[in-house]
C-alpha positions as a Python dict, from the first residue, in 0.01 Angstrom:
ca = {
    (1, 'M'): (0, 0, 0),
    (2, 'R'): (126, 348, -81),
    (3, 'K'): (240, 569, 203),
    (4, 'L'): (54, 890, 278),
    (5, 'T'): (237, 1214, 329),
    (6, 'R'): (254, 1334, 689),
    (7, 'A'): (9, 1612, 602),
    (8, 'A'): (-238, 1370, 447),
    (9, 'T'): (-222, 1136, 746),
    (10, 'A'): (-277, 1424, 987),
    (11, 'A'): (-573, 1545, 785),
    (12, 'L'): (-725, 1197, 783),
    (13, 'L'): (-698, 1165, 1158),
    (14, 'A'): (-843, 1511, 1207),
    (15, 'C'): (-1137, 1432, 980),
    (16, 'A'): (-1196, 1099, 1153),
    (17, 'V'): (-1224, 1255, 1497),
    (18, 'T'): (-1383, 1592, 1424),
    (19, 'L'): (-1743, 1484, 1483),
    (20, 'P'): (-1784, 1122, 1587),
    (21, 'A'): (-1473, 977, 1748),
    (22, 'A'): (-1563, 1087, 2098),
    (23, 'A'): (-1840, 830, 2077),
    (24, 'T'): (-1617, 525, 2044),
    (25, 'A'): (-1641, 238, 2286),
    (26, 'T'): (-1324, 353, 2463),
    (27, 'A'): (-1395, 726, 2464),
    (28, 'A'): (-1279, 946, 2749),
    (29, 'P'): (-1544, 1085, 2984),
    (30, 'A'): (-1745, 1374, 2842),
    (31, 'P'): (-1652, 1729, 2954),
    (32, 'P'): (-1868, 1891, 3221),
    (33, 'P'): (-2219, 1984, 3100),
    (34, 'A'): (-2148, 2357, 3128),
    (35, 'A'): (-1882, 2321, 2860),
    (36, 'T'): (-2089, 2108, 2624),
    (37, 'T'): (-2445, 2240, 2641),
    (38, 'T'): (-2548, 2445, 2341),
    (39, 'P'): (-2581, 2807, 2459),
    (40, 'D'): (-2877, 2895, 2238),
    (41, 'R'): (-3121, 2613, 2183),
    (42, 'P'): (-3275, 2599, 1835),
    (43, 'A'): (-3646, 2666, 1816),
    (44, 'G'): (-3755, 2321, 1692),
    (45, 'R'): (-3648, 1994, 1544),
    (46, 'L'): (-3388, 1974, 1274),
    (47, 'S'): (-3539, 1979, 926),
    (48, 'L'): (-3344, 1845, 631),
    (49, 'P'): (-3381, 2024, 297),
    (50, 'A'): (-3676, 1890, 101),
    (51, 'P'): (-3599, 1650, -185),
    (52, 'T'): (-3604, 1809, -528),
    (53, 'G'): (-3738, 1527, -748),
    (54, 'P'): (-4095, 1452, -861),
    (55, 'Y'): (-4151, 1144, -643),
    (56, 'G'): (-4253, 1107, -283),
    (57, 'V'): (-4005, 905, -79),
    (58, 'G'): (-4054, 577, 106),
    (59, 'R'): (-3818, 425, 357),
    (60, 'S'): (-3747, 74, 481),
    (61, 'V'): (-3483, -55, 725),
    (62, 'L'): (-3308, -392, 705),
    (63, 'H'): (-3087, -576, 949),
    (64, 'L'): (-2855, -812, 760),
    (65, 'V'): (-2594, -1050, 899),
    (66, 'D'): (-2324, -1214, 687),
    (67, 'R'): (-2227, -1522, 888),
    (68, 'S'): (-1981, -1635, 621),
    (69, 'R'): (-1737, -1368, 747),
    (70, 'T'): (-1574, -1276, 1075),
    (71, 'D'): (-1615, -916, 1177),
    (72, 'P'): (-1270, -752, 1143),
    (73, 'W'): (-1314, -537, 1455),
    (74, 'V'): (-1499, -771, 1690),
    (75, 'P'): (-1408, -1129, 1588),
    (76, 'E'): (-1630, -1282, 1856),
    (77, 'A'): (-1942, -1120, 1703),
    (78, 'D'): (-2196, -1344, 1535),
    (79, 'G'): (-2093, -1259, 1179),
    (80, 'R'): (-2073, -921, 1008),
    (81, 'E'): (-2380, -706, 1083),
    (82, 'L'): (-2516, -438, 855),
    (83, 'M'): (-2797, -194, 917),
    (84, 'V'): (-2938, -67, 589),
    (85, 'T'): (-3184, 213, 520),
    (86, 'L'): (-3356, 196, 182),
    (87, 'H'): (-3501, 518, 45),
    (88, 'Y'): (-3701, 477, -274),
    (89, 'P'): (-3950, 655, -501),
    (90, 'A'): (-4299, 615, -359),
    (91, 'A'): (-4605, 537, -567),
    (92, 'R'): (-4753, 873, -478),
    (93, 'H'): (-4712, 1161, -239),
    (94, 'R'): (-4911, 1062, 64),
    (95, 'P'): (-4931, 1172, 423),
    (96, 'G'): (-4815, 929, 685),
    (97, 'R'): (-4610, 885, 997),
    (98, 'P'): (-4274, 1039, 907),
    (99, 'A'): (-3970, 816, 913),
    (100, 'P'): (-3734, 895, 1203),
    (101, 'Y'): (-3387, 1029, 1140),
    (102, 'A'): (-3209, 840, 1420),
    (103, 'T'): (-3268, 689, 1761),
    (104, 'R'): (-3209, 913, 2063),
    (105, 'E'): (-2901, 709, 2152),
    (106, 'E'): (-2758, 731, 1800),
    (107, 'A'): (-2810, 1108, 1800),
    (108, 'R'): (-2663, 1142, 2149),
    (109, 'L'): (-2349, 949, 2059),
    (110, 'L'): (-2297, 1148, 1742),
    (111, 'L'): (-2349, 1485, 1914),
    (112, 'R'): (-2115, 1391, 2197),
    (113, 'G'): (-1834, 1425, 1946),
    (114, 'V'): (-1919, 1791, 1875),
    (115, 'P'): (-1936, 1813, 2185),
    (116, 'V'): (-2302, 1882, 2263),
    (117, 'E'): (-2476, 1712, 2557),
    (118, 'D'): (-2807, 1904, 2558),
    (119, 'P'): (-3090, 1646, 2565),
    (120, 'V'): (-3324, 1888, 2390),
    (121, 'V'): (-3088, 1920, 2093),
    (122, 'T'): (-3042, 1543, 2094),
    (123, 'R'): (-3416, 1492, 2068),
    (124, 'Q'): (-3449, 1754, 1796),
    (125, 'V'): (-3182, 1585, 1585),
    (126, 'A'): (-3322, 1235, 1640),
    (127, 'E'): (-3665, 1359, 1532),
    (128, 'A'): (-3538, 1551, 1229),
    (129, 'R'): (-3782, 1585, 943),
    (130, 'T'): (-3666, 1335, 684),
    (131, 'H'): (-3932, 1389, 413),
    (132, 'S'): (-3992, 1013, 391),
    (133, 'V'): (-4264, 771, 501),
    (134, 'P'): (-4198, 417, 625),
    (135, 'D'): (-4273, 119, 402),
    (136, 'V'): (-4511, 279, 151),
    (137, 'R'): (-4546, 106, -185),
    (138, 'P'): (-4276, 199, -442),
    (139, 'A'): (-4351, 381, -764),
    (140, 'P'): (-4421, 145, -1056),
    (141, 'G'): (-4132, 16, -1263),
    (142, 'R'): (-3775, -82, -1189),
    (143, 'H'): (-3532, 179, -1062),
    (144, 'P'): (-3153, 205, -1055),
    (145, 'L'): (-2987, 118, -725),
    (146, 'V'): (-2730, 339, -550),
    (147, 'V'): (-2535, 216, -246),
    (148, 'L'): (-2421, 490, -4),
    (149, 'S'): (-2138, 431, 243),
    (150, 'P'): (-2078, 695, 514),
    (151, 'G'): (-1755, 846, 638),
    (152, 'F'): (-1547, 668, 898),
    (153, 'G'): (-1708, 706, 1240),
    (154, 'M'): (-2021, 856, 1082),
    (155, 'P'): (-2358, 675, 1093),
    (156, 'R'): (-2553, 610, 776),
    (157, 'F'): (-2821, 866, 866),
    (158, 'T'): (-2569, 1145, 801),
    (159, 'L'): (-2624, 1080, 427),
    (160, 'T'): (-3003, 1112, 448),
    (161, 'A'): (-3030, 1446, 266),
    (162, 'L'): (-2853, 1297, -37),
    (163, 'A'): (-3037, 964, -12),
    (164, 'T'): (-3386, 1114, -2),
    (165, 'D'): (-3307, 1345, -291),
    (166, 'L'): (-3183, 1060, -511),
    (167, 'A'): (-3493, 860, -417),
    (168, 'S'): (-3718, 1151, -515),
    (169, 'R'): (-3546, 1148, -855),
    (170, 'G'): (-3625, 780, -911),
    (171, 'Y'): (-3345, 581, -747),
    (172, 'V'): (-3355, 309, -485),
    (173, 'V'): (-3085, 413, -237),
    (174, 'A'): (-2930, 176, 17),
    (175, 'S'): (-2741, 359, 294),
    (176, 'V'): (-2525, 121, 498),
    (177, 'D'): (-2399, 120, 856),
    (178, 'H'): (-2092, -103, 874),
    (179, 'A'): (-2070, -271, 1216),
    (180, 'Y'): (-1843, -106, 1475),
    (181, 'E'): (-1743, 174, 1235),
    (182, 'S'): (-1984, 450, 1340),
    (183, 'S'): (-2034, 661, 1652),
    (184, 'G'): (-2346, 458, 1720),
    (185, 'T'): (-2557, 209, 1525),
    (186, 'A'): (-2880, 76, 1675),
    (187, 'V'): (-2941, -291, 1595),
    (188, 'P'): (-3224, -526, 1694),
    (189, 'G'): (-3235, -645, 2052),
    (190, 'G'): (-3184, -302, 2205),
    (191, 'R'): (-2811, -295, 2126),
    (192, 'T'): (-2614, 4, 1999),
    (193, 'L'): (-2279, -74, 1836),
    (194, 'T'): (-2008, 187, 1886),
    (195, 'C'): (-1689, 260, 1696),
    (196, 'V'): (-1442, -9, 1798),
    (197, 'A'): (-1269, 46, 1464),
    (198, 'C'): (-1201, 411, 1551),
    (199, 'T'): (-972, 306, 1833),
    (200, 'V'): (-790, 56, 1611),
    (201, 'M'): (-732, 311, 1337),
    (202, 'E'): (-612, 585, 1571),
    (203, 'E'): (-372, 350, 1748),
    (204, 'N'): (-227, 245, 1412),
    (205, 'E'): (-224, 600, 1268),
    (206, 'W'): (-441, 478, 984),
    (207, 'T'): (-171, 251, 842),
    (208, 'K'): (-443, -15, 825),
    (209, 'G'): (-691, 191, 625),
    (210, 'H'): (-713, -86, 368),
    (211, 'L'): (-887, -301, 633),
    (212, 'V'): (-1174, -52, 638),
    (213, 'T'): (-1210, -29, 260),
    (214, 'G'): (-1173, -404, 217),
    (215, 'A'): (-1443, -477, 473),
    (216, 'R'): (-1676, -224, 311),
    (217, 'A'): (-1618, -373, -32),
    (218, 'A'): (-1718, -713, 104),
    (219, 'D'): (-2018, -556, 278),
    (220, 'T'): (-2132, -406, -52),
    (221, 'R'): (-2103, -737, -234),
    (222, 'F'): (-2308, -908, 38),
    (223, 'L'): (-2566, -629, 29),
    (224, 'L'): (-2610, -661, -348),
    (225, 'D'): (-2655, -1035, -309),
    (226, 'R'): (-2929, -979, -49),
    (227, 'L'): (-3106, -711, -250),
    (228, 'T'): (-3085, -856, -601),
    (229, 'G'): (-3033, -1229, -547),
    (230, 'P'): (-3289, -1510, -577),
    (231, 'R'): (-3419, -1464, -219),
    (232, 'P'): (-3407, -1088, -159),
    (233, 'A'): (-3426, -951, 194),
    (234, 'W'): (-3643, -651, 102),
    (235, 'R'): (-4015, -694, 39),
    (236, 'Y'): (-4005, -445, -251),
    (237, 'A'): (-3688, -578, -416),
    (238, 'S'): (-3872, -612, -747),
    (239, 'A'): (-3850, -231, -769),
    (240, 'I'): (-3471, -255, -818),
    (241, 'D'): (-3317, -267, -1165),
    (242, 'A'): (-3015, -487, -1093),
    (243, 'T'): (-2860, -398, -1430),
    (244, 'R'): (-2804, -38, -1319),
    (245, 'V'): (-2610, -11, -994),
    (246, 'G'): (-2394, 271, -858),
    (247, 'M'): (-2197, 326, -540),
    (248, 'A'): (-2113, 654, -370),
    (249, 'G'): (-1967, 739, -35),
    (250, 'H'): (-1825, 1008, 185),
    (251, 'S'): (-1463, 997, 301),
    (252, 'V'): (-1352, 634, 346),
    (253, 'G'): (-1698, 532, 223),
    (254, 'G'): (-1617, 695, -112),
    (255, 'A'): (-1269, 546, -118),
    (256, 'S'): (-1430, 205, -70),
    (257, 'A'): (-1602, 236, -406),
    (258, 'V'): (-1278, 147, -587),
    (259, 'P'): (-1219, -193, -419),
    (260, 'A'): (-1594, -260, -429),
    (261, 'M'): (-1602, -201, -805),
    (262, 'A'): (-1285, -403, -852),
    (263, 'A'): (-1443, -699, -671),
    (264, 'D'): (-1794, -675, -816),
    (265, 'R'): (-1875, -609, -1181),
    (266, 'R'): (-2237, -541, -1090),
    (267, 'I'): (-2138, -189, -981),
    (268, 'D'): (-2155, 24, -1294),
    (269, 'A'): (-2037, 364, -1165),
    (270, 'G'): (-1869, 505, -855),
    (271, 'V'): (-1839, 833, -663),
    (272, 'N'): (-1584, 933, -400),
    (273, 'M'): (-1683, 1237, -197),
    (274, 'D'): (-1363, 1370, -40),
    (275, 'G'): (-1209, 1039, 67),
    (276, 'T'): (-841, 942, 54),
    (277, 'F'): (-795, 633, -163),
    (278, 'W'): (-635, 332, 3),
    (279, 'D'): (-656, 84, -286),
    (280, 'A'): (-507, 120, -632),
    (281, 'P'): (-746, 58, -921),
    (282, 'P'): (-708, -288, -1076),
    (283, 'A'): (-496, -339, -1386),
    (284, 'D'): (-801, -297, -1610),
    (285, 'G'): (-867, 50, -1467),
    (286, 'L'): (-1211, -55, -1332),
    (287, 'G'): (-1292, -201, -1670),
    (288, 'G'): (-1375, 135, -1822),
    (289, 'R'): (-1653, 206, -1575),
    (290, 'P'): (-1708, 577, -1495),
    (291, 'F'): (-1599, 745, -1172),
    (292, 'L'): (-1660, 1084, -1011),
    (293, 'F'): (-1399, 1247, -788),
    (294, 'L'): (-1581, 1517, -585),
    (295, 'G'): (-1389, 1687, -307),
    (296, 'T'): (-1271, 1993, -124),
    (297, 'D'): (-1071, 2237, -332),
    (298, 'E'): (-827, 2303, -50),
    (299, 'F'): (-710, 1943, -17),
    (300, 'H'): (-822, 1755, -328),
    (301, 'R'): (-727, 1967, -626),
    (302, 'P'): (-463, 1810, -856),
    (303, 'G'): (-125, 1816, -686),
    (304, 'G'): (-292, 1900, -354),
    (305, 'G'): (-236, 1753, -11),
    (306, 'D'): (-390, 1417, -92),
    (307, 'T'): (-174, 1266, -366),
    (308, 'S'): (-387, 950, -371),
    (309, 'W'): (-629, 1135, -597),
    (310, 'D'): (-358, 1196, -857),
    (311, 'T'): (-246, 833, -862),
    (312, 'T'): (-600, 693, -862),
    (313, 'W'): (-707, 930, -1139),
    (314, 'A'): (-425, 795, -1355),
    (315, 'G'): (-537, 437, -1288),
    (316, 'V'): (-907, 483, -1375),
    (317, 'R'): (-954, 434, -1748),
    (318, 'G'): (-1322, 495, -1805),
    (319, 'E'): (-1503, 826, -1827),
    (320, 'K'): (-1403, 1024, -1522),
    (321, 'H'): (-1471, 1363, -1369),
    (322, 'W'): (-1255, 1550, -1116),
    (323, 'L'): (-1447, 1827, -942),
    (324, 'T'): (-1360, 2029, -635),
    (325, 'V'): (-1581, 2263, -436),
    (326, 'G'): (-1442, 2597, -323),
    (327, 'G'): (-1499, 2675, 45),
    (328, 'A'): (-1610, 2320, 127),
    (329, 'G'): (-1480, 2133, 430),
    (330, 'H'): (-1447, 1759, 463),
    (331, 'L'): (-1784, 1710, 632),
    (332, 'D'): (-1973, 1927, 383),
    (333, 'F'): (-2058, 1626, 164),
    (334, 'S'): (-2280, 1485, 439),
    (335, 'D'): (-2557, 1607, 671),
    (336, 'A'): (-2298, 1705, 931),
    (337, 'P'): (-2306, 2082, 851),
    (338, 'L'): (-2686, 2082, 900),
    (339, 'I'): (-2649, 1901, 1232),
    (340, 'L'): (-2368, 2127, 1351),
    (341, 'R'): (-2559, 2441, 1258),
    (342, 'H'): (-2865, 2313, 1445),
    (343, 'A'): (-2643, 2245, 1745),
    (344, 'G'): (-2536, 2608, 1748),
    (345, 'R'): (-2212, 2589, 1554),
    (346, 'P'): (-2160, 2852, 1282),
    (347, 'D'): (-2150, 2766, 914),
    (348, 'G'): (-1816, 2728, 745),
    (349, 'P'): (-1718, 2922, 432),
    (350, 'L'): (-1973, 2717, 236),
    (351, 'P'): (-2316, 2749, 404),
    (352, 'A'): (-2472, 2419, 510),
    (353, 'G'): (-2772, 2441, 280),
    (354, 'R'): (-2554, 2531, -14),
    (355, 'A'): (-2324, 2236, 53),
    (356, 'V'): (-2623, 2001, 40),
    (357, 'S'): (-2747, 2155, -287),
    (358, 'V'): (-2410, 2124, -461),
    (359, 'T'): (-2358, 1763, -350),
    (360, 'R'): (-2707, 1663, -455),
    (361, 'A'): (-2679, 1829, -796),
    (362, 'Y'): (-2351, 1672, -904),
    (363, 'V'): (-2403, 1324, -763),
    (364, 'A'): (-2746, 1305, -925),
    (365, 'A'): (-2612, 1437, -1256),
    (366, 'F'): (-2337, 1175, -1256),
    (367, 'F'): (-2575, 885, -1193),
    (368, 'D'): (-2836, 1022, -1436),
    (369, 'E'): (-2573, 1023, -1708),
    (370, 'H'): (-2406, 692, -1632),
    (371, 'L'): (-2691, 477, -1499),
    (372, 'R'): (-2975, 624, -1705),
    (373, 'G'): (-2793, 737, -2018),
    (374, 'R'): (-2922, 1092, -1989),
    (375, 'D'): (-2669, 1348, -2107),
    (376, 'Q'): (-2589, 1596, -1830),
    (377, 'P'): (-2440, 1931, -1940),
    (378, 'L'): (-2371, 2000, -1572),
    (379, 'L'): (-2079, 1756, -1598),
    (380, 'D'): (-1928, 1921, -1905),
    (381, 'G'): (-1775, 2227, -1740),
    (382, 'P'): (-1825, 2523, -1507),
    (383, 'D'): (-2185, 2624, -1446),
    (384, 'A'): (-2301, 2972, -1351),
    (385, 'A'): (-2551, 2832, -1101),
    (386, 'H'): (-2272, 2646, -920),
    (387, 'P'): (-1978, 2889, -912),
    (388, 'E'): (-1812, 2697, -625),
    (389, 'V'): (-1748, 2392, -844),
    (390, 'R'): (-1417, 2372, -1027),
    (391, 'F'): (-1334, 2126, -1303),
    (392, 'H'): (-993, 1963, -1336),
    (393, 'R'): (-852, 1762, -1624),
    (394, 'P'): (-495, 1668, -1524),
}
């Protein structure tokens, strides 16, 4: 495996611990409440930006266990557990009990990494408006599938704004929590899994990053088997078009798209949102399949601090796009800026709502072009409506 520069390693560690790492199983005690309580409580629950597509959005949750594998972080566990949220186009817009964003414990563990310990804010985040309804019937037809993998230490619900938007545009979206790799993942039986892997990675200064991407690649293969195989785990699996599959992720979740695509030809297109690559593309350059590099301009422009993007770009042989977003920070490709703003933290240079809009626009355009065959001028060059986005062709 290639060695990272000292700057790249430091940035990775900083990104890994900025929001969630305080919620690991071995975390130090929380600071006193006076230091962690949000000074000005928000007026109500967190509300994610509404989806922009023509469909209503349904949501289902699956608990899957791959007992053919040993969990890399907790070998004594009963197989490799995945919690999966499926967002999908609904048959019609209909009122109903809104789908929850997170459990109280999941929200508490995530916010503890900010740090925020205010129970009111915790409840408001857990009850965030998700613009989706549980288990409604899907829209007619078969829809492309997109797998979403979150950043290291981040739970799958932090990609909900992107997932619901893709679903409203006609995609089935499977967001995955990989066991023991998030601040907190609620699983059946009243258990909440915490980030054992965070401790392992910090102790090894991320020299074992390939263990994370390798495990996630295997998770994705197992998930595709359970969603598109002969005995699917989801009651509405017939809504999935298994001939059109994409994968996208934030941070190490995006980096995992390369080994996942290398191991599984069913994945037709991949997106890395600001993740350092740990695995070189295979000799066939991903077999000519398209890939989107979407990252921060500060760190991920050509020749920038993360040289893994330069080397991976050279190894991908299909249609590829290298875009950076001016003013964006590492977490801006997830829901984290919305959560932080709700918790009383100021916006960064790129406002939270704007970060969501940019991410949604370019990820959707990429999959519309490469999974649906719809030409997307947005991918051809700079766009006046998105002045933050810069195109690179090394």
